[in-house]
mmCIF file of N, CA and C in Angstrom:
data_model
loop_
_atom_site.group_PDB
_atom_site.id
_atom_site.type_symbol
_atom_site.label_atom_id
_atom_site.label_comp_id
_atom_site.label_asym_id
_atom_site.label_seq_id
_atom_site.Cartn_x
_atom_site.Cartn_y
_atom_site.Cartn_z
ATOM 1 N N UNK A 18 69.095 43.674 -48.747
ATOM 2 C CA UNK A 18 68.407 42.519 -48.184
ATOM 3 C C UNK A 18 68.879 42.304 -46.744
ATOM 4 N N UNK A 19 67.879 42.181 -45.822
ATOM 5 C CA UNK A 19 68.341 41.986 -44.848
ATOM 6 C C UNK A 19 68.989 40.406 -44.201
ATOM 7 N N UNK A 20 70.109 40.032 -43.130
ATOM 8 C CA UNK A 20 69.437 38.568 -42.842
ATOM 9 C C UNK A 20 68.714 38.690 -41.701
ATOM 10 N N UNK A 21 68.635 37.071 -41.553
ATOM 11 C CA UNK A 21 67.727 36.554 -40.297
ATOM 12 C C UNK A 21 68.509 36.525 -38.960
ATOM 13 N N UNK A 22 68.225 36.561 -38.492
ATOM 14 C CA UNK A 22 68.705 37.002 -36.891
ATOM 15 C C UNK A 22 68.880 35.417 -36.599
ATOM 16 N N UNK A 23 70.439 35.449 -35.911
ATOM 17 C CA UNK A 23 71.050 34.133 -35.534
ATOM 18 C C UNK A 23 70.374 33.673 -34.378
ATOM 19 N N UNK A 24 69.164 32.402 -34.020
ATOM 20 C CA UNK A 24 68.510 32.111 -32.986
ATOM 21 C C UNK A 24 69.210 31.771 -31.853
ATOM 22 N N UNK A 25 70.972 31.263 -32.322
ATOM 23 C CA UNK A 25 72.052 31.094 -31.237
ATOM 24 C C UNK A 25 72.142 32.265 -30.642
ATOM 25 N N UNK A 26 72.289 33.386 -30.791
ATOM 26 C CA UNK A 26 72.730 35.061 -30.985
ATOM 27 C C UNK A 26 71.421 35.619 -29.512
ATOM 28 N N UNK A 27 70.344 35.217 -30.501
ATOM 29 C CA UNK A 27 69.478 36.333 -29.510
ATOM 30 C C UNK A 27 68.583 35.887 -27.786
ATOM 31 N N UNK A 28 68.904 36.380 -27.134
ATOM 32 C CA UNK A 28 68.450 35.943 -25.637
ATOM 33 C C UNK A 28 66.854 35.960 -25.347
ATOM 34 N N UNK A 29 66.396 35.024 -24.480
ATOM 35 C CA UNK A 29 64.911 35.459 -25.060
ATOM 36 C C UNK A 29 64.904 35.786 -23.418
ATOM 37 N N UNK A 30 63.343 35.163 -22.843
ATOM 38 C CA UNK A 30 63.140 35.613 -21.208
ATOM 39 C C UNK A 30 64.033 34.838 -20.402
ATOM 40 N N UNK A 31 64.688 34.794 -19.364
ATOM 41 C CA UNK A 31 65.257 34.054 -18.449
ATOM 42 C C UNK A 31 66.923 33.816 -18.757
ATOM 43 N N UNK A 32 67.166 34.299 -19.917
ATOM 44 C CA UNK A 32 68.547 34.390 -20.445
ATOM 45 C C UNK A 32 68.812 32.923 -21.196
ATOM 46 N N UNK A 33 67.598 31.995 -21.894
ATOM 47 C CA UNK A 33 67.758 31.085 -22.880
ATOM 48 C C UNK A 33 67.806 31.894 -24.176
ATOM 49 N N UNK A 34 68.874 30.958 -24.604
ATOM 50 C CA UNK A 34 68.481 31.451 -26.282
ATOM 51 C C UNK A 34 67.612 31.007 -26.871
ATOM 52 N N UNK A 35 66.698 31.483 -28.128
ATOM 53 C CA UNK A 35 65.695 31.357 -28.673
ATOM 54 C C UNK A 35 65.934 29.860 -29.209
ATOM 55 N N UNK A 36 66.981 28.912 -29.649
ATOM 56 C CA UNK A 36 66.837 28.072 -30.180
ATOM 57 C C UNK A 36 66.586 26.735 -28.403
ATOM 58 N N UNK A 37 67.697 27.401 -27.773
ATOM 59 C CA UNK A 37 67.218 26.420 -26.558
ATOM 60 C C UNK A 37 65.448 26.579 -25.756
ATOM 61 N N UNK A 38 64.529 27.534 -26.333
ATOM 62 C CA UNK A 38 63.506 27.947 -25.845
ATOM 63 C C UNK A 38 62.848 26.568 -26.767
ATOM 64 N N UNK A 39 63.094 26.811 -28.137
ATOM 65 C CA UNK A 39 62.012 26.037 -29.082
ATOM 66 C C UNK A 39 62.242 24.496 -28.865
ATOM 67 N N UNK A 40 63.246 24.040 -28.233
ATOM 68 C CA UNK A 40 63.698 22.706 -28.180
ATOM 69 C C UNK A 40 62.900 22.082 -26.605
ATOM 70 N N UNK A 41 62.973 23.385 -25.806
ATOM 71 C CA UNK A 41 62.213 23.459 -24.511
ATOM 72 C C UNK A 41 60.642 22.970 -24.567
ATOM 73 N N UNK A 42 59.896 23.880 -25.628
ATOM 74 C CA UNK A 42 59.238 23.349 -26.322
ATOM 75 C C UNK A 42 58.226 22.624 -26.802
ATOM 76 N N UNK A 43 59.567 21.775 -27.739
ATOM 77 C CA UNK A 43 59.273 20.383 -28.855
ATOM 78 C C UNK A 43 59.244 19.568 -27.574
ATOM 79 N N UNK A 44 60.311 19.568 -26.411
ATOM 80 C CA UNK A 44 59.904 18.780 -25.498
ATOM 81 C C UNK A 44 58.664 18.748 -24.499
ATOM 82 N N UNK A 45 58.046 19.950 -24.065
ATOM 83 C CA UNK A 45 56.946 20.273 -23.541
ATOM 84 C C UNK A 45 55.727 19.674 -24.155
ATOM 85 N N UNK A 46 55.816 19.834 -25.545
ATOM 86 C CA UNK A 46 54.806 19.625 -26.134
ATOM 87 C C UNK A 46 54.505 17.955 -26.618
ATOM 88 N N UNK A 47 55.543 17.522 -26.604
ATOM 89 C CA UNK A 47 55.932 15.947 -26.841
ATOM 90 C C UNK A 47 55.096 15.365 -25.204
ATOM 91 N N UNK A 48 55.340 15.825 -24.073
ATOM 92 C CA UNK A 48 55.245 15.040 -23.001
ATOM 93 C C UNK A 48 53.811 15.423 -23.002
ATOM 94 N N UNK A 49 53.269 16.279 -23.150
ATOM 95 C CA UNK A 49 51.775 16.796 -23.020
ATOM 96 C C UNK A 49 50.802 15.759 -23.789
ATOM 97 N N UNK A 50 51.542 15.699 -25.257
ATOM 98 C CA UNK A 50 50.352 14.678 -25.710
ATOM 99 C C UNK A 50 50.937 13.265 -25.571
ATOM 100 N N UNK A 51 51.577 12.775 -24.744
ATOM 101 C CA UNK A 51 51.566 11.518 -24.310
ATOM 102 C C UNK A 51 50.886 11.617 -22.886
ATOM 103 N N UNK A 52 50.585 12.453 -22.101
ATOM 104 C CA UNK A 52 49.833 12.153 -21.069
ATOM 105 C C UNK A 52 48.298 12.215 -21.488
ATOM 106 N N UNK A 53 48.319 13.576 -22.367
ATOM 107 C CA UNK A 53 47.019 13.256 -22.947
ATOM 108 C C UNK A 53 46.367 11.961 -23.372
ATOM 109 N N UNK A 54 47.338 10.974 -24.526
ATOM 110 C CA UNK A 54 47.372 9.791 -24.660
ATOM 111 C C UNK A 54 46.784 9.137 -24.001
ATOM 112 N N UNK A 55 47.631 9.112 -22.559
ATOM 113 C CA UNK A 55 47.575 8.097 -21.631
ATOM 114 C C UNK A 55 46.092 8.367 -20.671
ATOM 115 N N UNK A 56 45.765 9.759 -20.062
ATOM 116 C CA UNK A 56 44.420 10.285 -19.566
ATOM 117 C C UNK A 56 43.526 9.368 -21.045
ATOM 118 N N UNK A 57 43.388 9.560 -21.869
ATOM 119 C CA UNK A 57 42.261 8.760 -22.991
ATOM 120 C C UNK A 57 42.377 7.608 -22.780
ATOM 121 N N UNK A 58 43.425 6.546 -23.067
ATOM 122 C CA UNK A 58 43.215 4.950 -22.697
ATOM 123 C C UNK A 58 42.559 4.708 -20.931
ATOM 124 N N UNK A 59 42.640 5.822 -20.122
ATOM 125 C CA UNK A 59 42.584 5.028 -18.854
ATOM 126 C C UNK A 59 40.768 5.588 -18.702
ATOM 127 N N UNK A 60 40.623 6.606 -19.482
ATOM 128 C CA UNK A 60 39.577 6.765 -19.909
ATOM 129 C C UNK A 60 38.330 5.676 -20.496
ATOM 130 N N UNK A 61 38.855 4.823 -21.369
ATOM 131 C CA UNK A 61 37.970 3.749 -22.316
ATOM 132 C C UNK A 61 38.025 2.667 -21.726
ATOM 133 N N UNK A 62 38.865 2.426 -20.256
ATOM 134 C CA UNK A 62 38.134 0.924 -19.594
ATOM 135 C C UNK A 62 36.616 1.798 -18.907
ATOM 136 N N UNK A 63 36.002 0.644 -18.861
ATOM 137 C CA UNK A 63 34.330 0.916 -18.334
ATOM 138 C C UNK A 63 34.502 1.252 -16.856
ATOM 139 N N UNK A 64 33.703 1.657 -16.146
ATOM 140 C CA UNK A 64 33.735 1.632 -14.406
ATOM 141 C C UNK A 64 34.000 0.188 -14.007
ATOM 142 N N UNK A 65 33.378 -1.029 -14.587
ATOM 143 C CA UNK A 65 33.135 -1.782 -13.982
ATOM 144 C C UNK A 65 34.569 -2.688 -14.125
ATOM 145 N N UNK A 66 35.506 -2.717 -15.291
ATOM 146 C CA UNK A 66 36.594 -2.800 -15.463
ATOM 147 C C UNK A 66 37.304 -2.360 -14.036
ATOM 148 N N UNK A 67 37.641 -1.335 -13.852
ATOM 149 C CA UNK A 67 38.202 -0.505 -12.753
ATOM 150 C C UNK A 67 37.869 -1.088 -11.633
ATOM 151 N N UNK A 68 36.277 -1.147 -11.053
ATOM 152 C CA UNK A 68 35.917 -2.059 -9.978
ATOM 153 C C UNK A 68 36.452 -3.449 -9.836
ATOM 154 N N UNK A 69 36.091 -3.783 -10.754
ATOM 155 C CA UNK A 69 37.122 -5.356 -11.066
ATOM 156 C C UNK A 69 38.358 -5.812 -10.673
ATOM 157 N N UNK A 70 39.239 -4.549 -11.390
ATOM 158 C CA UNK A 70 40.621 -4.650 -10.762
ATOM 159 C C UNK A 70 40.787 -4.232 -9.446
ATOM 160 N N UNK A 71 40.223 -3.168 -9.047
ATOM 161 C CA UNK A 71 40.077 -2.524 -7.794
ATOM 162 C C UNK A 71 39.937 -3.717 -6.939
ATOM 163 N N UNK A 72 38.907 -4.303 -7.126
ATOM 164 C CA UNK A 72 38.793 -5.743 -5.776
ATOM 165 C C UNK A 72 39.747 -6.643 -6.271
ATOM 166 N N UNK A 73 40.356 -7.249 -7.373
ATOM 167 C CA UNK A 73 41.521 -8.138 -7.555
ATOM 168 C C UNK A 73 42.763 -7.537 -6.687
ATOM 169 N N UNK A 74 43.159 -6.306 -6.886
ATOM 170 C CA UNK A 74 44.166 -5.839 -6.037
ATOM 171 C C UNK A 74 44.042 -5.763 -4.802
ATOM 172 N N UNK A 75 42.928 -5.655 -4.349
ATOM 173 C CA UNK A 75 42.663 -5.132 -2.881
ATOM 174 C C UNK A 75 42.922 -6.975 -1.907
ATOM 175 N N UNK A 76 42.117 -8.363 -2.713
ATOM 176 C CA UNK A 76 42.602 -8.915 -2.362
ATOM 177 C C UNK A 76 43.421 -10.057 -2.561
ATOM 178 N N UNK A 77 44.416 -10.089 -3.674
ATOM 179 C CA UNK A 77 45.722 -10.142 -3.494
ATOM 180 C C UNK A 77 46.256 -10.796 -2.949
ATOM 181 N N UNK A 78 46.539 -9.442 -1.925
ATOM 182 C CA UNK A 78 47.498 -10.211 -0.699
ATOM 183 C C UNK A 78 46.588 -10.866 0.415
ATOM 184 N N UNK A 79 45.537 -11.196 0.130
ATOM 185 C CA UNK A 79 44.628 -11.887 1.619
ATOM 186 C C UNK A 79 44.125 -13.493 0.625
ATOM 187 N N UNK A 80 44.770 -14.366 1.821
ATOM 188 C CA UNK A 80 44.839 -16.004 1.599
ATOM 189 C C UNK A 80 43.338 -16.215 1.120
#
């Protein structure tokens, strides 16, 4: 029977080990679908929402 190859043990591209690659990752992949997330909510205000705020901010700062 063979074993499994220690993921601490084996070097992958760039000289990470395979377990610091997959953790590389879980994190890559974690931040991706929270921007995704975030691109969809800014998505579902209407244009006219956006215009709205757009002129509230713009004047603001004018008396």
């Amino acid at each position: 029977m063979m074993e499994k190859p220690d993921p601490d043990k084996i070097k992958g591209p760039g000289g990470l080990t395979l377990r610091q690659i997959h953790e590389q990752v879980k994190l890559s992949t974690v931040r991706d679908r929270e921007e995704s997330a975030q691109d969809k909510a800014e998505h579902a205000i209407s244009r006219w929402q956006r215009f709205s705020r757009y002129i509230r901010r713009k004047n603001k700062g004018k008396p």
